[in-house]
Amino acid sequence: MDRRPIGIFDSGVGGLTVLKQVVRFLPNESIIYLGDTKHLPYGDKSKDAVIRFSIENTKFLISQDVKAIVIACNSASSVATPVLKEKFNLPIVDVIEPTVECVASDSPKSVLVIGTIRTIRSKVFNSKITSLNSNISVSDRACPVFVPMVEEGAFIDKDSDLYKALEKTISHYLADFKGKVDSVIMGCTHYPLIRDEIASFIGDGVKLIDPGECSAIKLKEILEQNEMLSDGYHKFTKLYVTDLSERTREVVKMIMGNGIEIEEVNISET
């Protein structure tokens, strides 16, 4: 048994969708979440910058005595995972490898990967999926505007002009794939927050794959194998961000509900 918390980091509040999946599959665990909102989004940053931010995030979480870390960011997962696993001695789960395993075992005929520019350019999903199952046809589309729209809370008020702009943006990015794929990998942890809007547009019967769910299942397996599960005694959840705005507060409240405190932290000091 290990009552230390699980650490989760993302470039913003989108990784809270991963947190919710971790809570779903590991209800007895304490969690410390870090959203690096100061550097949001990671998807249009250089590889070196994303690796540097990821190392800083990991150091902060380790300073909070976490027992394992989830990289709840596809952009960071695509470039920083090997570096973090080599540099730090604790279980580290990304959101790409578990998702690839889920898709390969499900064996759809065609998969669309949507994500940030960084994730899509890396072709990491494409190469890993086809290496495990060459019968799956994989296409992709970068959707860079989704992240700032989610962080701005475009999904909150369905009567707002911002929500209408969100619907038009989804159509802009995904029109070429409407009704033409079996599955869609939501290759950014922000995207499950607009899952209903994506599903409504892309077509009936298309399976939307949430990397947060796949990663939470993988994390549970690792903690079970290493006898690191908690019994839930004095369980807690803490949320940190590197730049706390009122909009961030509103979006966090929309995702997590009332009663969740958020603290701004300068991780460069850790």
mmCIF file of N, CA, C and O in Angstrom, residues 151-251:
data_model
loop_
_atom_site.group_PDB
_atom_site.id
_atom_site.type_symbol
_atom_site.label_atom_id
_atom_site.label_comp_id
_atom_site.label_asym_id
_atom_site.label_seq_id
_atom_site.Cartn_x
_atom_site.Cartn_y
_atom_site.Cartn_z
ATOM 1 N N GLU A 151 -10.051 26.453 -23.409
ATOM 2 C CA GLU A 151 -9.552 27.226 -22.272
ATOM 3 C C GLU A 151 -10.365 28.508 -22.076
ATOM 4 O O GLU A 151 -10.490 29.009 -20.957
ATOM 5 N N GLU A 152 -10.928 29.019 -23.164
ATOM 6 C CA GLU A 152 -11.759 30.220 -23.087
ATOM 7 C C GLU A 152 -13.184 29.897 -22.647
ATOM 8 O O GLU A 152 -13.982 30.789 -22.377
ATOM 9 N N GLY A 153 -13.499 28.588 -22.560
ATOM 10 C CA GLY A 153 -14.820 28.185 -22.109
ATOM 11 C C GLY A 153 -15.880 28.243 -23.187
ATOM 12 O O GLY A 153 -17.071 28.428 -22.885
ATOM 13 N N ALA A 154 -15.483 28.031 -24.436
ATOM 14 C CA ALA A 154 -16.431 28.122 -25.553
ATOM 15 C C ALA A 154 -17.555 27.101 -25.460
ATOM 16 O O ALA A 154 -18.634 27.308 -26.017
ATOM 17 N N PHE A 155 -17.321 26.005 -24.753
ATOM 18 C CA PHE A 155 -18.310 24.926 -24.655
ATOM 19 C C PHE A 155 -19.346 25.166 -23.556
ATOM 20 O O PHE A 155 -20.306 24.399 -23.432
ATOM 21 N N ILE A 156 -19.179 26.209 -22.766
ATOM 22 C CA ILE A 156 -20.013 26.383 -21.568
ATOM 23 C C ILE A 156 -21.425 26.861 -21.910
ATOM 24 O O ILE A 156 -22.420 26.269 -21.487
ATOM 25 N N ASP A 157 -21.541 27.946 -22.679
ATOM 26 C CA ASP A 157 -22.842 28.557 -22.972
ATOM 27 C C ASP A 157 -23.234 28.266 -24.416
ATOM 28 O O ASP A 157 -22.710 28.859 -25.351
ATOM 29 N N LYS A 158 -24.175 27.346 -24.584
ATOM 30 C CA LYS A 158 -24.545 26.903 -25.922
ATOM 31 C C LYS A 158 -25.332 27.946 -26.706
ATOM 32 O O LYS A 158 -25.591 27.754 -27.906
ATOM 33 N N ASP A 159 -25.717 29.029 -26.067
ATOM 34 C CA ASP A 159 -26.428 30.098 -26.771
ATOM 35 C C ASP A 159 -25.494 31.253 -27.159
ATOM 36 O O ASP A 159 -25.939 32.234 -27.766
ATOM 37 N N SER A 160 -24.231 31.130 -26.822
ATOM 38 C CA SER A 160 -23.297 32.234 -27.044
ATOM 39 C C SER A 160 -22.731 32.225 -28.456
ATOM 40 O O SER A 160 -22.724 31.200 -29.147
ATOM 41 N N ASP A 161 -22.236 33.370 -28.880
ATOM 42 C CA ASP A 161 -21.559 33.467 -30.172
ATOM 43 C C ASP A 161 -20.271 32.629 -30.170
ATOM 44 O O ASP A 161 -19.871 32.095 -31.204
ATOM 45 N N LEU A 162 -19.650 32.514 -29.004
ATOM 46 C CA LEU A 162 -18.415 31.730 -28.891
ATOM 47 C C LEU A 162 -18.693 30.252 -29.151
ATOM 48 O O LEU A 162 -17.896 29.566 -29.801
ATOM 49 N N TYR A 163 -19.837 29.771 -28.664
ATOM 50 C CA TYR A 163 -20.213 28.370 -28.924
ATOM 51 C C TYR A 163 -20.482 28.156 -30.415
ATOM 52 O O TYR A 163 -20.080 27.130 -30.986
ATOM 53 N N LYS A 164 -21.137 29.104 -31.046
ATOM 54 C CA LYS A 164 -21.385 29.001 -32.484
ATOM 55 C C LYS A 164 -20.063 28.994 -33.250
ATOM 56 O O LYS A 164 -19.912 28.269 -34.254
ATOM 57 N N ALA A 165 -19.106 29.788 -32.775
ATOM 58 C CA ALA A 165 -17.780 29.797 -33.401
ATOM 59 C C ALA A 165 -17.084 28.451 -33.222
ATOM 60 O O ALA A 165 -16.381 27.972 -34.119
ATOM 61 N N LEU A 166 -17.298 27.826 -32.064
ATOM 62 C CA LEU A 166 -16.745 26.503 -31.814
ATOM 63 C C LEU A 166 -17.302 25.481 -32.810
ATOM 64 O O LEU A 166 -16.545 24.682 -33.388
ATOM 65 N N GLU A 167 -18.602 25.519 -33.026
ATOM 66 C CA GLU A 167 -19.219 24.590 -33.979
ATOM 67 C C GLU A 167 -18.666 24.796 -35.390
ATOM 68 O O GLU A 167 -18.400 23.827 -36.116
ATOM 69 N N LYS A 168 -18.475 26.037 -35.780
ATOM 70 C CA LYS A 168 -17.913 26.331 -37.103
ATOM 71 C C LYS A 168 -16.458 25.866 -37.209
ATOM 72 O O LYS A 168 -16.019 25.390 -38.261
ATOM 73 N N THR A 169 -15.726 25.997 -36.106
ATOM 74 C CA THR A 169 -14.337 25.562 -36.086
ATOM 75 C C THR A 169 -14.235 24.050 -36.230
ATOM 76 O O THR A 169 -13.379 23.533 -36.960
ATOM 77 N N ILE A 170 -15.104 23.334 -35.553
ATOM 78 C CA ILE A 170 -15.141 21.866 -35.682
ATOM 79 C C ILE A 170 -15.438 21.476 -37.120
ATOM 80 O O ILE A 170 -14.786 20.592 -37.692
ATOM 81 N N SER A 171 -16.393 22.140 -37.728
ATOM 82 C CA SER A 171 -16.726 21.868 -39.129
ATOM 83 C C SER A 171 -15.541 22.160 -40.042
ATOM 84 O O SER A 171 -15.240 21.397 -40.966
ATOM 85 N N HIS A 172 -14.849 23.258 -39.770
ATOM 86 C CA HIS A 172 -13.688 23.649 -40.578
ATOM 87 C C HIS A 172 -12.617 22.564 -40.578
ATOM 88 O O HIS A 172 -12.069 22.213 -41.633
ATOM 89 N N TYR A 173 -12.326 22.029 -39.403
ATOM 90 C CA TYR A 173 -11.252 21.041 -39.297
ATOM 91 C C TYR A 173 -11.666 19.640 -39.744
ATOM 92 O O TYR A 173 -10.847 18.896 -40.296
ATOM 93 N N LEU A 174 -12.910 19.262 -39.498
ATOM 94 C CA LEU A 174 -13.289 17.854 -39.638
ATOM 95 C C LEU A 174 -14.205 17.542 -40.819
ATOM 96 O O LEU A 174 -14.581 16.384 -41.015
ATOM 97 N N ALA A 175 -14.537 18.541 -41.614
ATOM 98 C CA ALA A 175 -15.488 18.322 -42.717
ATOM 99 C C ALA A 175 -15.036 17.217 -43.671
ATOM 100 O O ALA A 175 -15.863 16.445 -44.170
ATOM 101 N N ASP A 176 -13.749 17.119 -43.934
ATOM 102 C CA ASP A 176 -13.242 16.114 -44.876
ATOM 103 C C ASP A 176 -13.408 14.684 -44.373
ATOM 104 O O ASP A 176 -13.289 13.731 -45.153
ATOM 105 N N PHE A 177 -13.686 14.526 -43.070
ATOM 106 C CA PHE A 177 -13.733 13.178 -42.488
ATOM 107 C C PHE A 177 -15.135 12.779 -42.033
ATOM 108 O O PHE A 177 -15.329 11.675 -41.537
ATOM 109 N N LYS A 178 -16.075 13.661 -42.217
ATOM 110 C CA LYS A 178 -17.442 13.404 -41.746
ATOM 111 C C LYS A 178 -18.004 12.142 -42.392
ATOM 112 O O LYS A 178 -18.078 12.027 -43.615
ATOM 113 N N GLY A 179 -18.368 11.174 -41.562
ATOM 114 C CA GLY A 179 -18.942 9.925 -42.040
ATOM 115 C C GLY A 179 -17.972 9.005 -42.753
ATOM 116 O O GLY A 179 -18.387 8.032 -43.379
ATOM 117 N N LYS A 180 -16.657 9.266 -42.642
ATOM 118 C CA LYS A 180 -15.676 8.493 -43.411
ATOM 119 C C LYS A 180 -14.698 7.698 -42.550
ATOM 120 O O LYS A 180 -13.793 7.058 -43.081
ATOM 121 N N VAL A 181 -14.844 7.765 -41.215
ATOM 122 C CA VAL A 181 -13.937 7.022 -40.337
ATOM 123 C C VAL A 181 -14.743 6.249 -39.300
ATOM 124 O O VAL A 181 -15.889 6.597 -38.988
ATOM 125 N N ASP A 182 -14.111 5.186 -38.772
ATOM 126 C CA ASP A 182 -14.774 4.366 -37.751
ATOM 127 C C ASP A 182 -14.536 4.875 -36.343
ATOM 128 O O ASP A 182 -15.394 4.756 -35.467
ATOM 129 N N SER A 183 -13.340 5.413 -36.123
ATOM 130 C CA SER A 183 -12.962 5.871 -34.783
ATOM 131 C C SER A 183 -12.207 7.189 -34.869
ATOM 132 O O SER A 183 -11.537 7.465 -35.866
ATOM 133 N N VAL A 184 -12.323 7.978 -33.812
ATOM 134 C CA VAL A 184 -11.575 9.232 -33.706
ATOM 135 C C VAL A 184 -10.825 9.235 -32.378
ATOM 136 O O VAL A 184 -11.428 9.070 -31.309
ATOM 137 N N ILE A 185 -9.505 9.386 -32.452
ATOM 138 C CA ILE A 185 -8.708 9.551 -31.239
ATOM 139 C C ILE A 185 -8.676 11.032 -30.887
ATOM 140 O O ILE A 185 -8.189 11.844 -31.678
ATOM 141 N N MET A 186 -9.205 11.375 -29.735
ATOM 142 C CA MET A 186 -9.148 12.763 -29.276
ATOM 143 C C MET A 186 -7.750 12.998 -28.706
ATOM 144 O O MET A 186 -7.518 12.913 -27.502
ATOM 145 N N GLY A 187 -6.810 13.288 -29.612
ATOM 146 C CA GLY A 187 -5.394 13.322 -29.276
ATOM 147 C C GLY A 187 -4.934 14.567 -28.570
ATOM 148 O O GLY A 187 -3.809 15.029 -28.778
ATOM 149 N N CYS A 188 -5.776 15.111 -27.730
ATOM 150 C CA CYS A 188 -5.433 16.236 -26.857
ATOM 151 C C CYS A 188 -6.397 16.159 -25.685
ATOM 152 O O CYS A 188 -7.605 15.951 -25.888
ATOM 153 N N THR A 189 -5.898 16.324 -24.485
ATOM 154 C CA THR A 189 -6.748 16.141 -23.310
ATOM 155 C C THR A 189 -7.819 17.218 -23.170
ATOM 156 O O THR A 189 -8.741 17.065 -22.373
ATOM 157 N N HIS A 190 -7.717 18.291 -23.938
ATOM 158 C CA HIS A 190 -8.784 19.298 -23.946
ATOM 159 C C HIS A 190 -10.017 18.812 -24.721
ATOM 160 O O HIS A 190 -11.128 19.256 -24.454
ATOM 161 N N TYR A 191 -9.813 17.939 -25.685
ATOM 162 C CA TYR A 191 -10.884 17.615 -26.625
ATOM 163 C C TYR A 191 -12.084 16.889 -26.016
ATOM 164 O O TYR A 191 -13.215 17.074 -26.496
ATOM 165 N N PRO A 192 -11.911 16.036 -24.980
ATOM 166 C CA PRO A 192 -13.106 15.426 -24.381
ATOM 167 C C PRO A 192 -14.114 16.433 -23.836
ATOM 168 O O PRO A 192 -15.296 16.101 -23.672
ATOM 169 N N LEU A 193 -13.654 17.658 -23.580
ATOM 170 C CA LEU A 193 -14.584 18.689 -23.102
ATOM 171 C C LEU A 193 -15.536 19.154 -24.200
ATOM 172 O O LEU A 193 -16.575 19.760 -23.919
ATOM 173 N N ILE A 194 -15.190 18.883 -25.458
ATOM 174 C CA ILE A 194 -16.104 19.180 -26.570
ATOM 175 C C ILE A 194 -16.453 17.878 -27.304
ATOM 176 O O ILE A 194 -16.719 17.887 -28.502
ATOM 177 N N ARG A 195 -16.445 16.803 -26.557
ATOM 178 C CA ARG A 195 -16.733 15.479 -27.119
ATOM 179 C C ARG A 195 -18.091 15.448 -27.809
ATOM 180 O O ARG A 195 -18.218 14.926 -28.925
ATOM 181 N N ASP A 196 -19.127 15.966 -27.161
ATOM 182 C CA ASP A 196 -20.479 15.919 -27.724
ATOM 183 C C ASP A 196 -20.553 16.679 -29.045
ATOM 184 O O ASP A 196 -21.218 16.228 -29.997
ATOM 185 N N GLU A 197 -19.881 17.819 -29.114
ATOM 186 C CA GLU A 197 -19.891 18.622 -30.334
ATOM 187 C C GLU A 197 -19.153 17.918 -31.472
ATOM 188 O O GLU A 197 -19.606 17.929 -32.628
ATOM 189 N N ILE A 198 -18.032 17.280 -31.148
ATOM 190 C CA ILE A 198 -17.289 16.525 -32.158
ATOM 191 C C ILE A 198 -18.114 15.341 -32.640
ATOM 192 O O ILE A 198 -18.226 15.094 -33.843
ATOM 193 N N ALA A 199 -18.706 14.608 -31.707
ATOM 194 C CA ALA A 199 -19.502 13.430 -32.053
ATOM 195 C C ALA A 199 -20.704 13.804 -32.908
ATOM 196 O O ALA A 199 -21.044 13.101 -33.871
ATOM 197 N N SER A 200 -21.346 14.917 -32.564
ATOM 198 C CA SER A 200 -22.523 15.365 -33.311
ATOM 199 C C SER A 200 -22.169 15.681 -34.757
ATOM 200 O O SER A 200 -22.951 15.396 -35.674
ATOM 201 N N PHE A 201 -20.979 16.224 -34.969
ATOM 202 C CA PHE A 201 -20.587 16.609 -36.319
ATOM 203 C C PHE A 201 -20.035 15.432 -37.126
ATOM 204 O O PHE A 201 -20.380 15.256 -38.296
ATOM 205 N N ILE A 202 -19.189 14.621 -36.529
ATOM 206 C CA ILE A 202 -18.429 13.624 -37.280
ATOM 207 C C ILE A 202 -19.297 12.478 -37.784
ATOM 208 O O ILE A 202 -18.979 11.832 -38.771
ATOM 209 N N GLY A 203 -20.440 12.212 -37.123
ATOM 210 C CA GLY A 203 -21.356 11.203 -37.664
ATOM 211 C C GLY A 203 -21.711 10.108 -36.667
ATOM 212 O O GLY A 203 -20.931 9.779 -35.764
ATOM 213 N N ASP A 204 -22.917 9.550 -36.831
ATOM 214 C CA ASP A 204 -23.392 8.482 -35.952
ATOM 215 C C ASP A 204 -22.530 7.231 -36.109
ATOM 216 O O ASP A 204 -22.070 6.905 -37.201
ATOM 217 N N GLY A 205 -22.358 6.530 -35.001
ATOM 218 C CA GLY A 205 -21.656 5.254 -35.039
ATOM 219 C C GLY A 205 -20.143 5.357 -34.983
ATOM 220 O O GLY A 205 -19.443 4.336 -34.955
ATOM 221 N N VAL A 206 -19.611 6.570 -34.973
ATOM 222 C CA VAL A 206 -18.161 6.743 -34.892
ATOM 223 C C VAL A 206 -17.753 6.708 -33.415
ATOM 224 O O VAL A 206 -18.318 7.403 -32.580
ATOM 225 N N LYS A 207 -16.759 5.892 -33.104
ATOM 226 C CA LYS A 207 -16.292 5.752 -31.729
ATOM 227 C C LYS A 207 -15.261 6.828 -31.423
ATOM 228 O O LYS A 207 -14.271 6.964 -32.130
ATOM 229 N N LEU A 208 -15.502 7.600 -30.352
ATOM 230 C CA LEU A 208 -14.539 8.594 -29.903
ATOM 231 C C LEU A 208 -13.706 8.005 -28.770
ATOM 232 O O LEU A 208 -14.258 7.542 -27.766
ATOM 233 N N ILE A 209 -12.409 8.024 -28.948
ATOM 234 C CA ILE A 209 -11.498 7.395 -27.995
ATOM 235 C C ILE A 209 -10.863 8.462 -27.112
ATOM 236 O O ILE A 209 -10.222 9.394 -27.608
ATOM 237 N N ASP A 210 -11.028 8.316 -25.815
ATOM 238 C CA ASP A 210 -10.507 9.263 -24.829
ATOM 239 C C ASP A 210 -9.197 8.719 -24.255
ATOM 240 O O ASP A 210 -9.211 7.734 -23.508
ATOM 241 N N PRO A 211 -8.049 9.312 -24.598
ATOM 242 C CA PRO A 211 -6.777 8.832 -24.074
ATOM 243 C C PRO A 211 -6.705 8.826 -22.555
ATOM 244 O O PRO A 211 -5.977 8.013 -21.976
ATOM 245 N N GLY A 212 -7.460 9.706 -21.901
ATOM 246 C CA GLY A 212 -7.459 9.739 -20.450
ATOM 247 C C GLY A 212 -7.951 8.438 -19.850
ATOM 248 O O GLY A 212 -7.417 7.947 -18.843
ATOM 249 N N GLU A 213 -8.965 7.840 -20.463
ATOM 250 C CA GLU A 213 -9.487 6.565 -19.981
ATOM 251 C C GLU A 213 -8.450 5.460 -20.154
ATOM 252 O O GLU A 213 -8.216 4.668 -19.232
ATOM 253 N N CYS A 214 -7.825 5.411 -21.331
ATOM 254 C CA CYS A 214 -6.811 4.387 -21.593
ATOM 255 C C CYS A 214 -5.638 4.525 -20.616
ATOM 256 O O CYS A 214 -5.116 3.524 -20.109
ATOM 257 N N SER A 215 -5.216 5.757 -20.343
ATOM 258 C CA SER A 215 -4.082 5.998 -19.456
ATOM 259 C C SER A 215 -4.420 5.656 -18.011
ATOM 260 O O SER A 215 -3.568 5.146 -17.270
ATOM 261 N N ALA A 216 -5.641 5.946 -17.587
ATOM 262 C CA ALA A 216 -6.053 5.628 -16.218
ATOM 263 C C ALA A 216 -6.058 4.118 -15.993
ATOM 264 O O ALA A 216 -5.642 3.633 -14.929
ATOM 265 N N ILE A 217 -6.506 3.375 -16.996
ATOM 266 C CA ILE A 217 -6.498 1.911 -16.894
ATOM 267 C C ILE A 217 -5.066 1.394 -16.790
ATOM 268 O O ILE A 217 -4.759 0.505 -15.988
ATOM 269 N N LYS A 218 -4.166 1.959 -17.610
ATOM 270 C CA LYS A 218 -2.758 1.556 -17.575
ATOM 271 C C LYS A 218 -2.131 1.891 -16.232
ATOM 272 O O LYS A 218 -1.371 1.080 -15.665
ATOM 273 N N LEU A 219 -2.419 3.062 -15.703
ATOM 274 C CA LEU A 219 -1.884 3.464 -14.407
ATOM 275 C C LEU A 219 -2.353 2.508 -13.307
ATOM 276 O O LEU A 219 -1.556 2.106 -12.442
ATOM 277 N N LYS A 220 -3.606 2.140 -13.352
ATOM 278 C CA LYS A 220 -4.140 1.200 -12.357
ATOM 279 C C LYS A 220 -3.392 -0.122 -12.415
ATOM 280 O O LYS A 220 -3.033 -0.698 -11.372
ATOM 281 N N GLU A 221 -3.123 -0.618 -13.617
ATOM 282 C CA GLU A 221 -2.378 -1.877 -13.766
ATOM 283 C C GLU A 221 -0.996 -1.769 -13.125
ATOM 284 O O GLU A 221 -0.550 -2.684 -12.418
ATOM 285 N N ILE A 222 -0.310 -0.645 -13.378
ATOM 286 C CA ILE A 222 1.041 -0.457 -12.848
ATOM 287 C C ILE A 222 1.033 -0.393 -11.321
ATOM 288 O O ILE A 222 1.863 -1.022 -10.647
ATOM 289 N N LEU A 223 0.096 0.352 -10.755
ATOM 290 C CA LEU A 223 0.031 0.480 -9.301
ATOM 291 C C LEU A 223 -0.330 -0.854 -8.651
ATOM 292 O O LEU A 223 0.198 -1.194 -7.583
ATOM 293 N N GLU A 224 -1.210 -1.611 -9.286
ATOM 294 C CA GLU A 224 -1.566 -2.932 -8.763
ATOM 295 C C GLU A 224 -0.360 -3.865 -8.783
ATOM 296 O O GLU A 224 -0.080 -4.568 -7.799
ATOM 297 N N GLN A 225 0.353 -3.879 -9.905
ATOM 298 C CA GLN A 225 1.504 -4.775 -10.054
ATOM 299 C C GLN A 225 2.600 -4.464 -9.047
ATOM 300 O O GLN A 225 3.313 -5.363 -8.590
ATOM 301 N N ASN A 226 2.744 -3.204 -8.682
ATOM 302 C CA ASN A 226 3.802 -2.780 -7.763
ATOM 303 C C ASN A 226 3.316 -2.585 -6.327
ATOM 304 O O ASN A 226 4.049 -2.055 -5.493
ATOM 305 N N GLU A 227 2.084 -3.024 -6.076
ATOM 306 C CA GLU A 227 1.483 -2.929 -4.738
ATOM 307 C C GLU A 227 1.550 -1.496 -4.202
ATOM 308 O O GLU A 227 1.935 -1.259 -3.059
ATOM 309 N N MET A 228 1.160 -0.556 -5.058
ATOM 310 C CA MET A 228 1.237 0.863 -4.712
ATOM 311 C C MET A 228 -0.138 1.515 -4.586
ATOM 312 O O MET A 228 -0.248 2.745 -4.519
ATOM 313 N N LEU A 229 -1.193 0.744 -4.553
ATOM 314 C CA LEU A 229 -2.528 1.309 -4.420
ATOM 315 C C LEU A 229 -2.734 1.870 -3.017
ATOM 316 O O LEU A 229 -2.176 1.366 -2.034
ATOM 317 N N SER A 230 -3.551 2.898 -2.922
ATOM 318 C CA SER A 230 -3.892 3.489 -1.632
ATOM 319 C C SER A 230 -5.212 2.913 -1.122
ATOM 320 O O SER A 230 -6.031 2.414 -1.906
ATOM 321 N N ASP A 231 -5.411 3.020 0.196
ATOM 322 C CA ASP A 231 -6.674 2.569 0.785
ATOM 323 C C ASP A 231 -7.673 3.715 0.925
ATOM 324 O O ASP A 231 -8.767 3.532 1.458
ATOM 325 N N GLY A 232 -7.282 4.903 0.464
ATOM 326 C CA GLY A 232 -8.201 6.036 0.514
ATOM 327 C C GLY A 232 -8.183 6.822 1.802
ATOM 328 O O GLY A 232 -8.922 7.804 1.960
ATOM 329 N N TYR A 233 -7.318 6.451 2.736
ATOM 330 C CA TYR A 233 -7.243 7.147 4.032
ATOM 331 C C TYR A 233 -6.711 8.565 3.819
ATOM 332 O O TYR A 233 -5.654 8.763 3.228
ATOM 333 N N HIS A 234 -7.463 9.548 4.303
ATOM 334 C CA HIS A 234 -7.099 10.965 4.157
ATOM 335 C C HIS A 234 -6.862 11.348 2.686
ATOM 336 O O HIS A 234 -5.942 12.089 2.367
ATOM 337 N N LYS A 235 -7.713 10.841 1.835
ATOM 338 C CA LYS A 235 -7.605 11.142 0.395
ATOM 339 C C LYS A 235 -7.833 12.627 0.143
ATOM 340 O O LYS A 235 -8.659 13.266 0.790
ATOM 341 N N PHE A 236 -7.092 13.189 -0.846
ATOM 342 C CA PHE A 236 -7.242 14.607 -1.166
ATOM 343 C C PHE A 236 -6.959 14.831 -2.647
ATOM 344 O O PHE A 236 -6.344 14.002 -3.322
ATOM 345 N N THR A 237 -7.420 15.971 -3.139
ATOM 346 C CA THR A 237 -7.110 16.428 -4.497
ATOM 347 C C THR A 237 -6.671 17.883 -4.426
ATOM 348 O O THR A 237 -7.365 18.712 -3.831
ATOM 349 N N LYS A 238 -5.511 18.189 -5.010
ATOM 350 C CA LYS A 238 -4.999 19.557 -5.052
ATOM 351 C C LYS A 238 -4.775 19.971 -6.501
ATOM 352 O O LYS A 238 -4.239 19.196 -7.286
ATOM 353 N N LEU A 239 -5.183 21.194 -6.833
ATOM 354 C CA LEU A 239 -5.001 21.720 -8.177
ATOM 355 C C LEU A 239 -4.079 22.935 -8.140
ATOM 356 O O LEU A 239 -4.302 23.868 -7.361
ATOM 357 N N TYR A 240 -3.047 22.897 -8.985
ATOM 358 C CA TYR A 240 -2.133 24.009 -9.129
ATOM 359 C C TYR A 240 -2.106 24.454 -10.590
ATOM 360 O O TYR A 240 -2.202 23.617 -11.490
ATOM 361 N N VAL A 241 -1.944 25.743 -10.809
ATOM 362 C CA VAL A 241 -1.709 26.278 -12.154
ATOM 363 C C VAL A 241 -0.577 27.288 -12.067
ATOM 364 O O VAL A 241 -0.304 27.850 -11.000
ATOM 365 N N THR A 242 0.093 27.522 -13.188
ATOM 366 C CA THR A 242 1.208 28.456 -13.195
ATOM 367 C C THR A 242 0.780 29.888 -13.524
ATOM 368 O O THR A 242 1.583 30.812 -13.410
ATOM 369 N N ASP A 243 -0.474 30.066 -13.924
ATOM 370 C CA ASP A 243 -1.029 31.401 -14.156
ATOM 371 C C ASP A 243 -2.533 31.295 -13.952
ATOM 372 O O ASP A 243 -3.221 30.640 -14.733
ATOM 373 N N LEU A 244 -3.045 31.922 -12.908
ATOM 374 C CA LEU A 244 -4.445 31.752 -12.532
ATOM 375 C C LEU A 244 -5.266 32.976 -12.931
ATOM 376 O O LEU A 244 -5.125 34.061 -12.377
ATOM 377 N N SER A 245 -6.144 32.771 -13.928
ATOM 378 C CA SER A 245 -7.051 33.833 -14.383
ATOM 379 C C SER A 245 -8.475 33.494 -13.954
ATOM 380 O O SER A 245 -8.776 32.357 -13.565
ATOM 381 N N GLU A 246 -9.347 34.478 -14.040
ATOM 382 C CA GLU A 246 -10.747 34.242 -13.700
ATOM 383 C C GLU A 246 -11.391 33.248 -14.665
ATOM 384 O O GLU A 246 -12.221 32.431 -14.273
ATOM 385 N N ARG A 247 -10.987 33.316 -15.927
ATOM 386 C CA ARG A 247 -11.520 32.364 -16.906
ATOM 387 C C ARG A 247 -11.103 30.946 -16.546
ATOM 388 O O ARG A 247 -11.901 30.004 -16.642
ATOM 389 N N THR A 248 -9.861 30.779 -16.109
ATOM 390 C CA THR A 248 -9.405 29.456 -15.678
ATOM 391 C C THR A 248 -10.246 28.955 -14.516
ATOM 392 O O THR A 248 -10.651 27.784 -14.480
ATOM 393 N N ARG A 249 -10.538 29.837 -13.569
ATOM 394 C CA ARG A 249 -11.397 29.456 -12.446
ATOM 395 C C ARG A 249 -12.765 28.976 -12.934
ATOM 396 O O ARG A 249 -13.299 27.970 -12.452
ATOM 397 N N GLU A 250 -13.331 29.697 -13.901
ATOM 398 C CA GLU A 250 -14.651 29.350 -14.413
ATOM 399 C C GLU A 250 -14.643 27.987 -15.105
ATOM 400 O O GLU A 250 -15.552 27.177 -14.916
ATOM 401 N N VAL A 251 -13.613 27.746 -15.919
ATOM 402 C CA VAL A 251 -13.539 26.487 -16.657
ATOM 403 C C VAL A 251 -13.308 25.320 -15.702
ATOM 404 O O VAL A 251 -13.909 24.250 -15.843
#
